[in-house]
PDB file of C-alpha atoms and ligand atoms in Angstrom:
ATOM      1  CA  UNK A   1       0.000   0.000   0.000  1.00 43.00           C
ATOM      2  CA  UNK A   2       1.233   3.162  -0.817  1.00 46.00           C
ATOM      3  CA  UNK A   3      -0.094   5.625   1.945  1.00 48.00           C
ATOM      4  CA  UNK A   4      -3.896   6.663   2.284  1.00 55.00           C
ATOM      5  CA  UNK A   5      -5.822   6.084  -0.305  1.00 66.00           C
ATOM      6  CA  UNK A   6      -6.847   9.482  -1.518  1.00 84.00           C
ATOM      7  CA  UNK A   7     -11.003   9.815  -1.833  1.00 90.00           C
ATOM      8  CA  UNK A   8     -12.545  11.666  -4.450  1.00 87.00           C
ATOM      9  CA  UNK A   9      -9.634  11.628  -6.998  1.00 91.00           C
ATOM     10  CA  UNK A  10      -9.985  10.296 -10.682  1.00 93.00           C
ATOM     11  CA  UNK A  11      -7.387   8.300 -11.096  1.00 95.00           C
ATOM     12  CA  UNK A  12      -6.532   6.629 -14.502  1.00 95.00           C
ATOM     13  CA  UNK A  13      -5.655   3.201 -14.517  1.00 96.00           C
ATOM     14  CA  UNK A  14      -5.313   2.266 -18.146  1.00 96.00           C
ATOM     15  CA  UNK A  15      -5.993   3.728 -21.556  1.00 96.00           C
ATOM     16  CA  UNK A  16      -9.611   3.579 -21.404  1.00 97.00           C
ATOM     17  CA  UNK A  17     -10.098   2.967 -17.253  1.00 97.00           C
ATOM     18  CA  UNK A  18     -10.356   5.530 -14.286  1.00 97.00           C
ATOM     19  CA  UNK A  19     -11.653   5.223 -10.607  1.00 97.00           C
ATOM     20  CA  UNK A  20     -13.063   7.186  -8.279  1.00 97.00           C
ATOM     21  CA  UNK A  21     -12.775   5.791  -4.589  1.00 97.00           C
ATOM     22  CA  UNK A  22     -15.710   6.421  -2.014  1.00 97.00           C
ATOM     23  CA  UNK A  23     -15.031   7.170   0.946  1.00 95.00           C
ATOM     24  CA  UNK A  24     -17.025   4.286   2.514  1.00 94.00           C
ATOM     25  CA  UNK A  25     -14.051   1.825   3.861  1.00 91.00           C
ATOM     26  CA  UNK A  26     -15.131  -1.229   5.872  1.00 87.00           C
ATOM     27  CA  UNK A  27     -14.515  -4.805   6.507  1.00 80.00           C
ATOM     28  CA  UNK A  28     -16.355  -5.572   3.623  1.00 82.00           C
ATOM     29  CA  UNK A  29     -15.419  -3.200   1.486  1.00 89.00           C
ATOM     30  CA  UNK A  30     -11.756  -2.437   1.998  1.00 89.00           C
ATOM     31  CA  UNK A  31     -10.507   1.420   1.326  1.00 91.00           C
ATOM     32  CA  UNK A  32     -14.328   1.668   0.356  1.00 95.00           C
ATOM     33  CA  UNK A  33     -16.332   1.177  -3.425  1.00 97.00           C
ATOM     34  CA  UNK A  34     -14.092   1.480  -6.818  1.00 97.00           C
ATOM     35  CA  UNK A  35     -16.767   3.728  -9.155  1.00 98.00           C
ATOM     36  CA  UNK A  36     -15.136   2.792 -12.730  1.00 98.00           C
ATOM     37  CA  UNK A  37     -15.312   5.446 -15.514  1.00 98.00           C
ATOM     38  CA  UNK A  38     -14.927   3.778 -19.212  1.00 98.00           C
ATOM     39  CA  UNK A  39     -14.350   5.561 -22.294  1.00 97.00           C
ATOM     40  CA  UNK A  40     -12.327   5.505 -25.554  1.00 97.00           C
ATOM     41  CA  UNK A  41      -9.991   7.784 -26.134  1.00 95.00           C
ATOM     42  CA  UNK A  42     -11.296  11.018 -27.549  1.00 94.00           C
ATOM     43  CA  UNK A  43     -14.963   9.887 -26.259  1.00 97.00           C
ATOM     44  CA  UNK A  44     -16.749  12.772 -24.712  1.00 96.00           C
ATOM     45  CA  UNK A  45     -18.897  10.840 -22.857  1.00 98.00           C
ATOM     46  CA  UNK A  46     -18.502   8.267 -20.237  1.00 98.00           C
ATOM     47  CA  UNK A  47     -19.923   4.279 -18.703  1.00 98.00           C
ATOM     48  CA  UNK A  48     -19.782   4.448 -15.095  1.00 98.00           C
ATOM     49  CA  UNK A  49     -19.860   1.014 -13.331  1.00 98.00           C
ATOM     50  CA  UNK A  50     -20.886   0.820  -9.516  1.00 98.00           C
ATOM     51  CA  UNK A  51     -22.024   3.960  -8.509  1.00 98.00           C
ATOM     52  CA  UNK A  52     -21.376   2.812  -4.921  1.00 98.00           C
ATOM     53  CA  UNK A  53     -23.722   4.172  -2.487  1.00 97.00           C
ATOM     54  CA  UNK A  54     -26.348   7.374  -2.442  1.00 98.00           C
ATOM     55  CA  UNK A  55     -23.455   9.447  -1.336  1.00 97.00           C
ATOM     56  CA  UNK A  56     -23.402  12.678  -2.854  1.00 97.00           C
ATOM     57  CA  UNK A  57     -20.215  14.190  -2.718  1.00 96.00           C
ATOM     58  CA  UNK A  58     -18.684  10.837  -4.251  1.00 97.00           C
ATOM     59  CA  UNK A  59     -21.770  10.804  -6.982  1.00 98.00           C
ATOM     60  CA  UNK A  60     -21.085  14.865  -7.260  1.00 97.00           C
ATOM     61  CA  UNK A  61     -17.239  14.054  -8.260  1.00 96.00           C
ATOM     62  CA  UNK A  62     -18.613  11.419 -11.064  1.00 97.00           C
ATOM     63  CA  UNK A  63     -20.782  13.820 -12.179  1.00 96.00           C
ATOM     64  CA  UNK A  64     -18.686  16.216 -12.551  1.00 95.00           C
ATOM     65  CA  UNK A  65     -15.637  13.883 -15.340  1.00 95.00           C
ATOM     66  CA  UNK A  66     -17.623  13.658 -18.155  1.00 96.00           C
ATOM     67  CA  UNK A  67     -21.618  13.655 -19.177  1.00 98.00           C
ATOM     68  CA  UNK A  68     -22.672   9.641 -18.228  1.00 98.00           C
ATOM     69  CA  UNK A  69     -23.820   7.725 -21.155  1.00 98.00           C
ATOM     70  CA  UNK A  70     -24.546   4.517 -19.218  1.00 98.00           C
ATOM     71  CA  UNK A  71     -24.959   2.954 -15.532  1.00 98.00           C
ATOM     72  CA  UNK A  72     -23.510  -0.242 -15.626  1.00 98.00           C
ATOM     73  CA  UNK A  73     -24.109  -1.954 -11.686  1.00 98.00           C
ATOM     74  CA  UNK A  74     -21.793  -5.295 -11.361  1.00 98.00           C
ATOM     75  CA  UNK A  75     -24.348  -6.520  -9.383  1.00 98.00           C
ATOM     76  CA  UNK A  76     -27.595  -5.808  -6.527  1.00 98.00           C
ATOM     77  CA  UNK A  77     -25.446  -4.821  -3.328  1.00 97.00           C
ATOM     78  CA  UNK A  78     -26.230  -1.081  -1.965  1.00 97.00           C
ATOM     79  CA  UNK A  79     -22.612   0.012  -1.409  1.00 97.00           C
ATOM     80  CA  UNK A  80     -22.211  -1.219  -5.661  1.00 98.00           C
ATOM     81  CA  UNK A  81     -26.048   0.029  -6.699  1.00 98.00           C
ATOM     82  CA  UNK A  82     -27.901   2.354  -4.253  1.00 98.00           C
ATOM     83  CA  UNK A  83     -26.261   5.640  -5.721  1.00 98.00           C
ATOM     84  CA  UNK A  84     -28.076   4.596  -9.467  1.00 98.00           C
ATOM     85  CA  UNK A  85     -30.934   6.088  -9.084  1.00 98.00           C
ATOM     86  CA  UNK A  86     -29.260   9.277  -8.039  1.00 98.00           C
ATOM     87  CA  UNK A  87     -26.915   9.640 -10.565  1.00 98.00           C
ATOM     88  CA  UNK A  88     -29.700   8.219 -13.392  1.00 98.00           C
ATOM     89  CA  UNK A  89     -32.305  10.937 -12.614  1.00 97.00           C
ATOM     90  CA  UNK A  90     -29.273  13.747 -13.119  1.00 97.00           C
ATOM     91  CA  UNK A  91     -28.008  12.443 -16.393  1.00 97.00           C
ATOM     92  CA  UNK A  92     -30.507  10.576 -18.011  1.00 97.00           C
ATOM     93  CA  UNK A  93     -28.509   7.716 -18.437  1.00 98.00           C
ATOM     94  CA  UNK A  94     -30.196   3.836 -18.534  1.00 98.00           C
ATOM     95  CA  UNK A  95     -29.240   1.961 -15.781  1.00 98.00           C
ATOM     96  CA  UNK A  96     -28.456  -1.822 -16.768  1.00 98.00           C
ATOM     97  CA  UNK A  97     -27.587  -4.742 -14.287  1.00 98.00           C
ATOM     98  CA  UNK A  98     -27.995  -8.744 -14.948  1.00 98.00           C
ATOM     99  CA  UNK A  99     -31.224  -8.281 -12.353  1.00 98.00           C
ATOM    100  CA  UNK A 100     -34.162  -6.854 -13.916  1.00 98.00           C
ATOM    101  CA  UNK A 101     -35.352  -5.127 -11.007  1.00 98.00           C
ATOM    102  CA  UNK A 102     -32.177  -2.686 -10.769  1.00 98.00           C
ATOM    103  CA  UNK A 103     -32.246  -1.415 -14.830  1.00 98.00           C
ATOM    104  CA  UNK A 104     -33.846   1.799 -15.804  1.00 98.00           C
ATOM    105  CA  UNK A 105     -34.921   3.129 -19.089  1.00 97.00           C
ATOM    106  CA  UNK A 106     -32.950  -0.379 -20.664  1.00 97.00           C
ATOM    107  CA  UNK A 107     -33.516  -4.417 -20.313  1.00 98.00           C
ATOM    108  CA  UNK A 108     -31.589  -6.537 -18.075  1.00 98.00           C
ATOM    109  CA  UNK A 109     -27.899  -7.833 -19.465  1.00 98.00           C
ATOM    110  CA  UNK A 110     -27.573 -10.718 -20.483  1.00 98.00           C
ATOM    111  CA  UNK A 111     -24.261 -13.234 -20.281  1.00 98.00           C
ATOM    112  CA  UNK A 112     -22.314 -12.565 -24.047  1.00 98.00           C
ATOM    113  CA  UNK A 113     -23.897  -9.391 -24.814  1.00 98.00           C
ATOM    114  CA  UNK A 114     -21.267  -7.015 -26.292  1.00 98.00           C
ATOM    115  CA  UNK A 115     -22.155  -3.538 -24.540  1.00 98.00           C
ATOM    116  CA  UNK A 116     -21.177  -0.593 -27.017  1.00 97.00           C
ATOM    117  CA  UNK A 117     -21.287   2.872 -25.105  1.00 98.00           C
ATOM    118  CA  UNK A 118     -18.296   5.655 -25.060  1.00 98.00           C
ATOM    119  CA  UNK A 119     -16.492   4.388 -27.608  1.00 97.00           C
ATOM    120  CA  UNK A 120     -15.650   1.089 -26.338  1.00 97.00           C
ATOM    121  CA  UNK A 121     -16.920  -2.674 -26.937  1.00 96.00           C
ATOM    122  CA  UNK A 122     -17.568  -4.029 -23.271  1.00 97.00           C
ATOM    123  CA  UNK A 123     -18.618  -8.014 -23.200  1.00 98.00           C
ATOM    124  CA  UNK A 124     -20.898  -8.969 -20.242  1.00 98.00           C
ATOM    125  CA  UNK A 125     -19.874 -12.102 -18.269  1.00 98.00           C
ATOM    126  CA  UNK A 126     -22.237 -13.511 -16.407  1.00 98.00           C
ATOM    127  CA  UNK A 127     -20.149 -14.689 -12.865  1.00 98.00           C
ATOM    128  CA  UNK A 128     -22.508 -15.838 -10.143  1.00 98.00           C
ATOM    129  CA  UNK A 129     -21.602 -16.902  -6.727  1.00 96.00           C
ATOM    130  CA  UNK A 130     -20.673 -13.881  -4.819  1.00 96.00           C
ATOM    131  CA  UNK A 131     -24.540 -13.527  -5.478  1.00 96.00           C
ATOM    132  CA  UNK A 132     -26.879 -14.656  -7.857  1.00 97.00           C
ATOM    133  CA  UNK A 133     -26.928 -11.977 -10.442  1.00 98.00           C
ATOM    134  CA  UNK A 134     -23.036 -10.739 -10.238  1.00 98.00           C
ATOM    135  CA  UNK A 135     -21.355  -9.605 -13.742  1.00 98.00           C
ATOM    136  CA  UNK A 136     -17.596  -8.950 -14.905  1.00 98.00           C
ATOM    137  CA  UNK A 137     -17.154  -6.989 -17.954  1.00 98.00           C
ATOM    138  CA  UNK A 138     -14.484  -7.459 -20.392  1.00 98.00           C
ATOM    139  CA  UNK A 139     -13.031  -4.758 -21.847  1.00 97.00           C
ATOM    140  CA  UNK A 140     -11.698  -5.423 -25.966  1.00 88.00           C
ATOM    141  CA  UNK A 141      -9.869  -2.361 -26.263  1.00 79.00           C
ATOM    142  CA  UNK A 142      -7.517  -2.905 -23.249  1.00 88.00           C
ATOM    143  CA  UNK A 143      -7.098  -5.934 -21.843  1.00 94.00           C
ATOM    144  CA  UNK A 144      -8.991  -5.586 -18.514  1.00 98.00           C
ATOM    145  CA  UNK A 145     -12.269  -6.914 -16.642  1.00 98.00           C
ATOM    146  CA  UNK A 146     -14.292  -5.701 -14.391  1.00 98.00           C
ATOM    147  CA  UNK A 147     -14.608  -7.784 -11.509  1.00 98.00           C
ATOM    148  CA  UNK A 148     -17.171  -6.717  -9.394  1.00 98.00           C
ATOM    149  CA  UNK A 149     -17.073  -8.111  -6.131  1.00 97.00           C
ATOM    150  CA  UNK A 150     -16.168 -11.995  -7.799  1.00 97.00           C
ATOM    151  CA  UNK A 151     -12.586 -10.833  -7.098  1.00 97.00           C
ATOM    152  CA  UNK A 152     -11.250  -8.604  -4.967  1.00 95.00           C
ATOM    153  CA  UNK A 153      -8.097  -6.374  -4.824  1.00 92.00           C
ATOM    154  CA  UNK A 154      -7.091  -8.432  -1.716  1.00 86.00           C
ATOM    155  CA  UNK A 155      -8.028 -11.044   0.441  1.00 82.00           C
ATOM    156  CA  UNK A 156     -11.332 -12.864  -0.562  1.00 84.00           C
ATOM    157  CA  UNK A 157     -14.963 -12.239  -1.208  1.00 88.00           C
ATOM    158  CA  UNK A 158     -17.804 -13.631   0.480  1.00 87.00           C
ATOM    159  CA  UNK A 159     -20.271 -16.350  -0.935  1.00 90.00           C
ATOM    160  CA  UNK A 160     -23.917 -17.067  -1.513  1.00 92.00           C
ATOM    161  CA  UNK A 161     -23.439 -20.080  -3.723  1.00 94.00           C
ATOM    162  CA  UNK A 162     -20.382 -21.948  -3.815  1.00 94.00           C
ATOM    163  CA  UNK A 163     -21.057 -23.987  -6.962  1.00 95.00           C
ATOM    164  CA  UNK A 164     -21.481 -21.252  -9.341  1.00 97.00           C
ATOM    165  CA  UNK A 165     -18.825 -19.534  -7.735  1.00 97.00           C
ATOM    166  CA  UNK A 166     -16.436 -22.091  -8.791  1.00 96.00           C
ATOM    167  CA  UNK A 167     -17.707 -22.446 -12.244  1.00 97.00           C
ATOM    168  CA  UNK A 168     -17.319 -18.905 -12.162  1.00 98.00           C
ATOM    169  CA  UNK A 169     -13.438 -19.276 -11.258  1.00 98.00           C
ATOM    170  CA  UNK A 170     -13.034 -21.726 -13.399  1.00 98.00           C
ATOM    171  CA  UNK A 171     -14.478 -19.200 -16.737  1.00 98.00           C
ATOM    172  CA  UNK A 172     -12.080 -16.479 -15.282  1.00 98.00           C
ATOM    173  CA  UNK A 173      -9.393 -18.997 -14.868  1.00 98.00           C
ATOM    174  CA  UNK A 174      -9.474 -19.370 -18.923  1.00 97.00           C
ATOM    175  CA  UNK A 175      -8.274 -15.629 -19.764  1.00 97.00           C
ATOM    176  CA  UNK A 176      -5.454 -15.037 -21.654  1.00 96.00           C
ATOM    177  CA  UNK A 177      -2.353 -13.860 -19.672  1.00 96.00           C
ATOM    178  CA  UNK A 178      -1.723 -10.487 -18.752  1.00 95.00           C
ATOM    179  CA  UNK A 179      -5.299  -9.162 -17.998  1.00 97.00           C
ATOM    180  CA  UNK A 180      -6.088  -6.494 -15.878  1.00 98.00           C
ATOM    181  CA  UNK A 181      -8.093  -7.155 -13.038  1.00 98.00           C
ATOM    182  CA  UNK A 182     -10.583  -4.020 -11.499  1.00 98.00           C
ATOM    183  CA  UNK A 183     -12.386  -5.073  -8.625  1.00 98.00           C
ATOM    184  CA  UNK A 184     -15.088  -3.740  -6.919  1.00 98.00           C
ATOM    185  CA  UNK A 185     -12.763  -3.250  -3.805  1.00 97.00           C
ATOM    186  CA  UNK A 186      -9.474  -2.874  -3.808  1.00 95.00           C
ATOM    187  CA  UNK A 187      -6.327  -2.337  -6.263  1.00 95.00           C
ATOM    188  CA  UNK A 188      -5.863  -3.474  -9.460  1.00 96.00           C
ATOM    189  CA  UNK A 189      -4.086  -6.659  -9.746  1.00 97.00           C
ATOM    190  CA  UNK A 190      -1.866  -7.742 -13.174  1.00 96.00           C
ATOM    191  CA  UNK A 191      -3.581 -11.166 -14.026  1.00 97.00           C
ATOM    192  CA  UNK A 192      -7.147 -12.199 -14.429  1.00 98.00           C
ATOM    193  CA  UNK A 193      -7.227 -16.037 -14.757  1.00 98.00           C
ATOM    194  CA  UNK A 194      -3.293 -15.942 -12.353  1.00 98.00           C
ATOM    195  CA  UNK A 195      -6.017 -14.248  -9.336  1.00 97.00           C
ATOM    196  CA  UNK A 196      -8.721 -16.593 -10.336  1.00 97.00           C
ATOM    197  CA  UNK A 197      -6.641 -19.907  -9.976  1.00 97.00           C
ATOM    198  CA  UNK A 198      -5.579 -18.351  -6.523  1.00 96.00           C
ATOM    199  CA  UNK A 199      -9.062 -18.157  -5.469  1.00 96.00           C
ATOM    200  CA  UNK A 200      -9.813 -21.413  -6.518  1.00 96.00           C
ATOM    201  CA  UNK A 201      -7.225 -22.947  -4.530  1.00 96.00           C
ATOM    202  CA  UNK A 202      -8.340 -21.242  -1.230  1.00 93.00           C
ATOM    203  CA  UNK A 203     -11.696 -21.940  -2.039  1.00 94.00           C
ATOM    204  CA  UNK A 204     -10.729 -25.940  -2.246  1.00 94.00           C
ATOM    205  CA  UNK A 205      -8.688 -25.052   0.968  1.00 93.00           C
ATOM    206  CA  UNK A 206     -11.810 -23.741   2.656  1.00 92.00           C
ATOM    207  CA  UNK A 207     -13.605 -26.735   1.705  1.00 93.00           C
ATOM    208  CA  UNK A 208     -11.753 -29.379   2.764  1.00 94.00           C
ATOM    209  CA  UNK A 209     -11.241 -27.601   6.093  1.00 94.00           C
ATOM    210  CA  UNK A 210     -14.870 -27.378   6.708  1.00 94.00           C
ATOM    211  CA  UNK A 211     -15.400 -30.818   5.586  1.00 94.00           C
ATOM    212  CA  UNK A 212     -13.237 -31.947   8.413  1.00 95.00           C
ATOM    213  CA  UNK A 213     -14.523 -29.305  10.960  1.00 95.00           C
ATOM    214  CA  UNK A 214     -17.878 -30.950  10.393  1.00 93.00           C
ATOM    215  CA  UNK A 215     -16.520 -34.371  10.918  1.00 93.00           C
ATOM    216  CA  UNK A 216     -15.237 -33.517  13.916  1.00 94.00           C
ATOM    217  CA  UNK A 217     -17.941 -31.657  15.551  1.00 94.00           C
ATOM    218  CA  UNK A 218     -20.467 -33.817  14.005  1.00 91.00           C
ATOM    219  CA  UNK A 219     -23.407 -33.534  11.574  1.00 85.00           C
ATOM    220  CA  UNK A 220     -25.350 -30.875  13.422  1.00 89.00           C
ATOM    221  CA  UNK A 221     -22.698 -28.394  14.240  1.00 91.00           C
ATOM    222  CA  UNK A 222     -23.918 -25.131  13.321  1.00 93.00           C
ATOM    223  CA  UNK A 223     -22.451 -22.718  10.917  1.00 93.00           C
ATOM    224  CA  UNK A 224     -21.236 -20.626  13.713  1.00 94.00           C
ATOM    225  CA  UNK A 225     -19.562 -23.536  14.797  1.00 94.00           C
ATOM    226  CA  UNK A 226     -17.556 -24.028  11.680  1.00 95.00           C
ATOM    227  CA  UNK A 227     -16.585 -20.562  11.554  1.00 94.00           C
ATOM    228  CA  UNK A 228     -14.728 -20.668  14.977  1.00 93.00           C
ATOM    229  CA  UNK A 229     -12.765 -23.390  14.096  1.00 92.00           C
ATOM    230  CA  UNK A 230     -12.017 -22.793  10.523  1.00 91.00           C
ATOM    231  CA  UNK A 231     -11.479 -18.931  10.373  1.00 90.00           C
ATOM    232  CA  UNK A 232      -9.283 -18.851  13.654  1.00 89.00           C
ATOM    233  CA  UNK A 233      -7.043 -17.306  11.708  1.00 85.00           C
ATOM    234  CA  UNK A 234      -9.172 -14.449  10.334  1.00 85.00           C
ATOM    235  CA  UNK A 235     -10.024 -11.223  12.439  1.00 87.00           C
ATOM    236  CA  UNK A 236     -13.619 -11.742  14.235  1.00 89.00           C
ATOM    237  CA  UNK A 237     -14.855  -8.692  12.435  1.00 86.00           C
ATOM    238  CA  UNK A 238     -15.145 -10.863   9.225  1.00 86.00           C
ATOM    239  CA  UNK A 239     -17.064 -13.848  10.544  1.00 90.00           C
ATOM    240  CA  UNK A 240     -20.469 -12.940  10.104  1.00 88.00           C
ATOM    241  CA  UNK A 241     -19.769 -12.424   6.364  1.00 86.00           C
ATOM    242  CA  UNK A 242     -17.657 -15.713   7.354  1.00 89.00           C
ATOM    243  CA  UNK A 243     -20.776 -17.687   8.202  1.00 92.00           C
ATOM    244  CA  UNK A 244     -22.652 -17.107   4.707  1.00 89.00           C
ATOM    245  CA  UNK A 245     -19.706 -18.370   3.591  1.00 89.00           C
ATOM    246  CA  UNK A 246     -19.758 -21.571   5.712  1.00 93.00           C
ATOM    247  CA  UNK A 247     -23.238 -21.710   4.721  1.00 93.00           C
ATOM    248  CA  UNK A 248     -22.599 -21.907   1.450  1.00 92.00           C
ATOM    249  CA  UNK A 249     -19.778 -24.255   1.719  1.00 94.00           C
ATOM    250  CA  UNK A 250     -22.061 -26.523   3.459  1.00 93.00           C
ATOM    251  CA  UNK A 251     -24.955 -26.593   0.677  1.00 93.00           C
ATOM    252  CA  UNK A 252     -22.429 -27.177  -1.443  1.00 94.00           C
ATOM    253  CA  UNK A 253     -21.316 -30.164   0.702  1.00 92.00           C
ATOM    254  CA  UNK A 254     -24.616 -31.483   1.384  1.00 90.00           C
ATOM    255  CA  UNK A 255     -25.407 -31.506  -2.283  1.00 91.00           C
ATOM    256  CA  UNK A 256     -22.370 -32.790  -3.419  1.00 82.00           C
ATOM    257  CA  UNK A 257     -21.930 -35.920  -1.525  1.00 71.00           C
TER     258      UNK A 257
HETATM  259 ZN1   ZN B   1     -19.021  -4.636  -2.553  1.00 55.63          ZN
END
């Protein structure tokens, strides 16, 4: 890390990428949200992807790079989504997001679709397991995806379905070398399918832990349980999120027997 992360600063990440960090830092979500601003070079407009939360001096300093063409959301959390509405009714820019429910003025994305706003070609991935309706977006123009929360800048993300989620690592896994990775949360990091092979490995890690936590405690240890034994290692702020995880782990245990 290289000092404090400085809020409300566009900062340009590749040819065609920029962030804005909010200030909204947290277990959960590290220094706080990564807003992404796309556009080609020479574009006068922009795509912003995860507003981050109704926070108005954060939505104010989006507002204020570029007119918005487009609200992309990676997926339904608040502290990715809530701030959409906001920013839609000052630009007049469609909202889109894999879950109906969140899109304004446009239909729902759907996994392949080639998005084509600002200049720039943007391919929708459909990558659930963080939740049910989480997107990446890969960018043609320079190598790079957005990752949403399915991969974080550091450490690991929290899951609602642990089967998808590894089908989901296993897609990411299959990227050529050498692309960028833009989380959610987090800094960038230099290899998409390098990360994604990480994760997988500390997923199967996870697993086989809790597989033997349950054998040991028995069939009706509780979630809670698991989550004393397994994440001993990991500060006690994180085991709430912790014991979704667990949760998941165990569907995924119970259904793959
Ligand atoms: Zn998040």
């Amino acid at each position: 890390m290289t000092g404090h992360p400085a809020y409300g600063e566009l900062r340009q990440v590749t040819p065609v990428a920029s962030v804005v960090l909010e200030n909204n830092p947290g277990s959960m979500t590290l220094d706080g949200t990564n807003t992404w601003l796309l556009r080609a070079p020479g574009s006068s407009s922009v795509v912003v992807v995860d507003p981050g939360y109704e926070d108005e001096p954060h939505l104010t300093t989006v507002l204020d790079t570029a007119p918005v063409e487009l609200i992309v959301l990676t997926h339904e959390h608040p502290d990715h989504a809530q701030g959409a509405p906001w920013l839609a009714s000052r630009t007049g820019a469609p909202v889109r997001a894999f879950e109906e429910s969140l899109c304004r003025s446009a239909p729902p994305l759907t996994d392949g679709e080639v998005v084509v706003a600002a200049g720039l070609s943007m391919e929708v991935l459909h990558t659930p397991g963080h939740t049910a309706d989480s997107i990446c977006l890969r960018l043609a123009e320079h190598p790079a995806i957005l990752t949403g929360d399915t991969i974080l800048g550091r450490g690991t993300t929290v899951i609602s379905d642990l089967g998808a989620y590894l089908k989901t690592l296993r897609r990411l896994m299959k990227e050529p070398d050498g692309v960028l990775a833009l989380p959610g949360h987090g800094q960038e990091l230099p290899d998409t399918a390098t990360i994604a092979a990480e994760y997988l490995a500390h997923r199967e890690d996870r697993l086989t832990q809790v597989r033997n936590a349950r054998r040991k405690l028995g069939p009706d240890a509780t979630a809670r349980q698991i989550v004393e034994l397994v994440y001993a290692d990991v500060d006690k702020s994180l085991w709430a999120p912790a014991e979704w995880s667990v949760k998941a782990q165990l569907d995924y245990l119970n259904s793959h027997k």
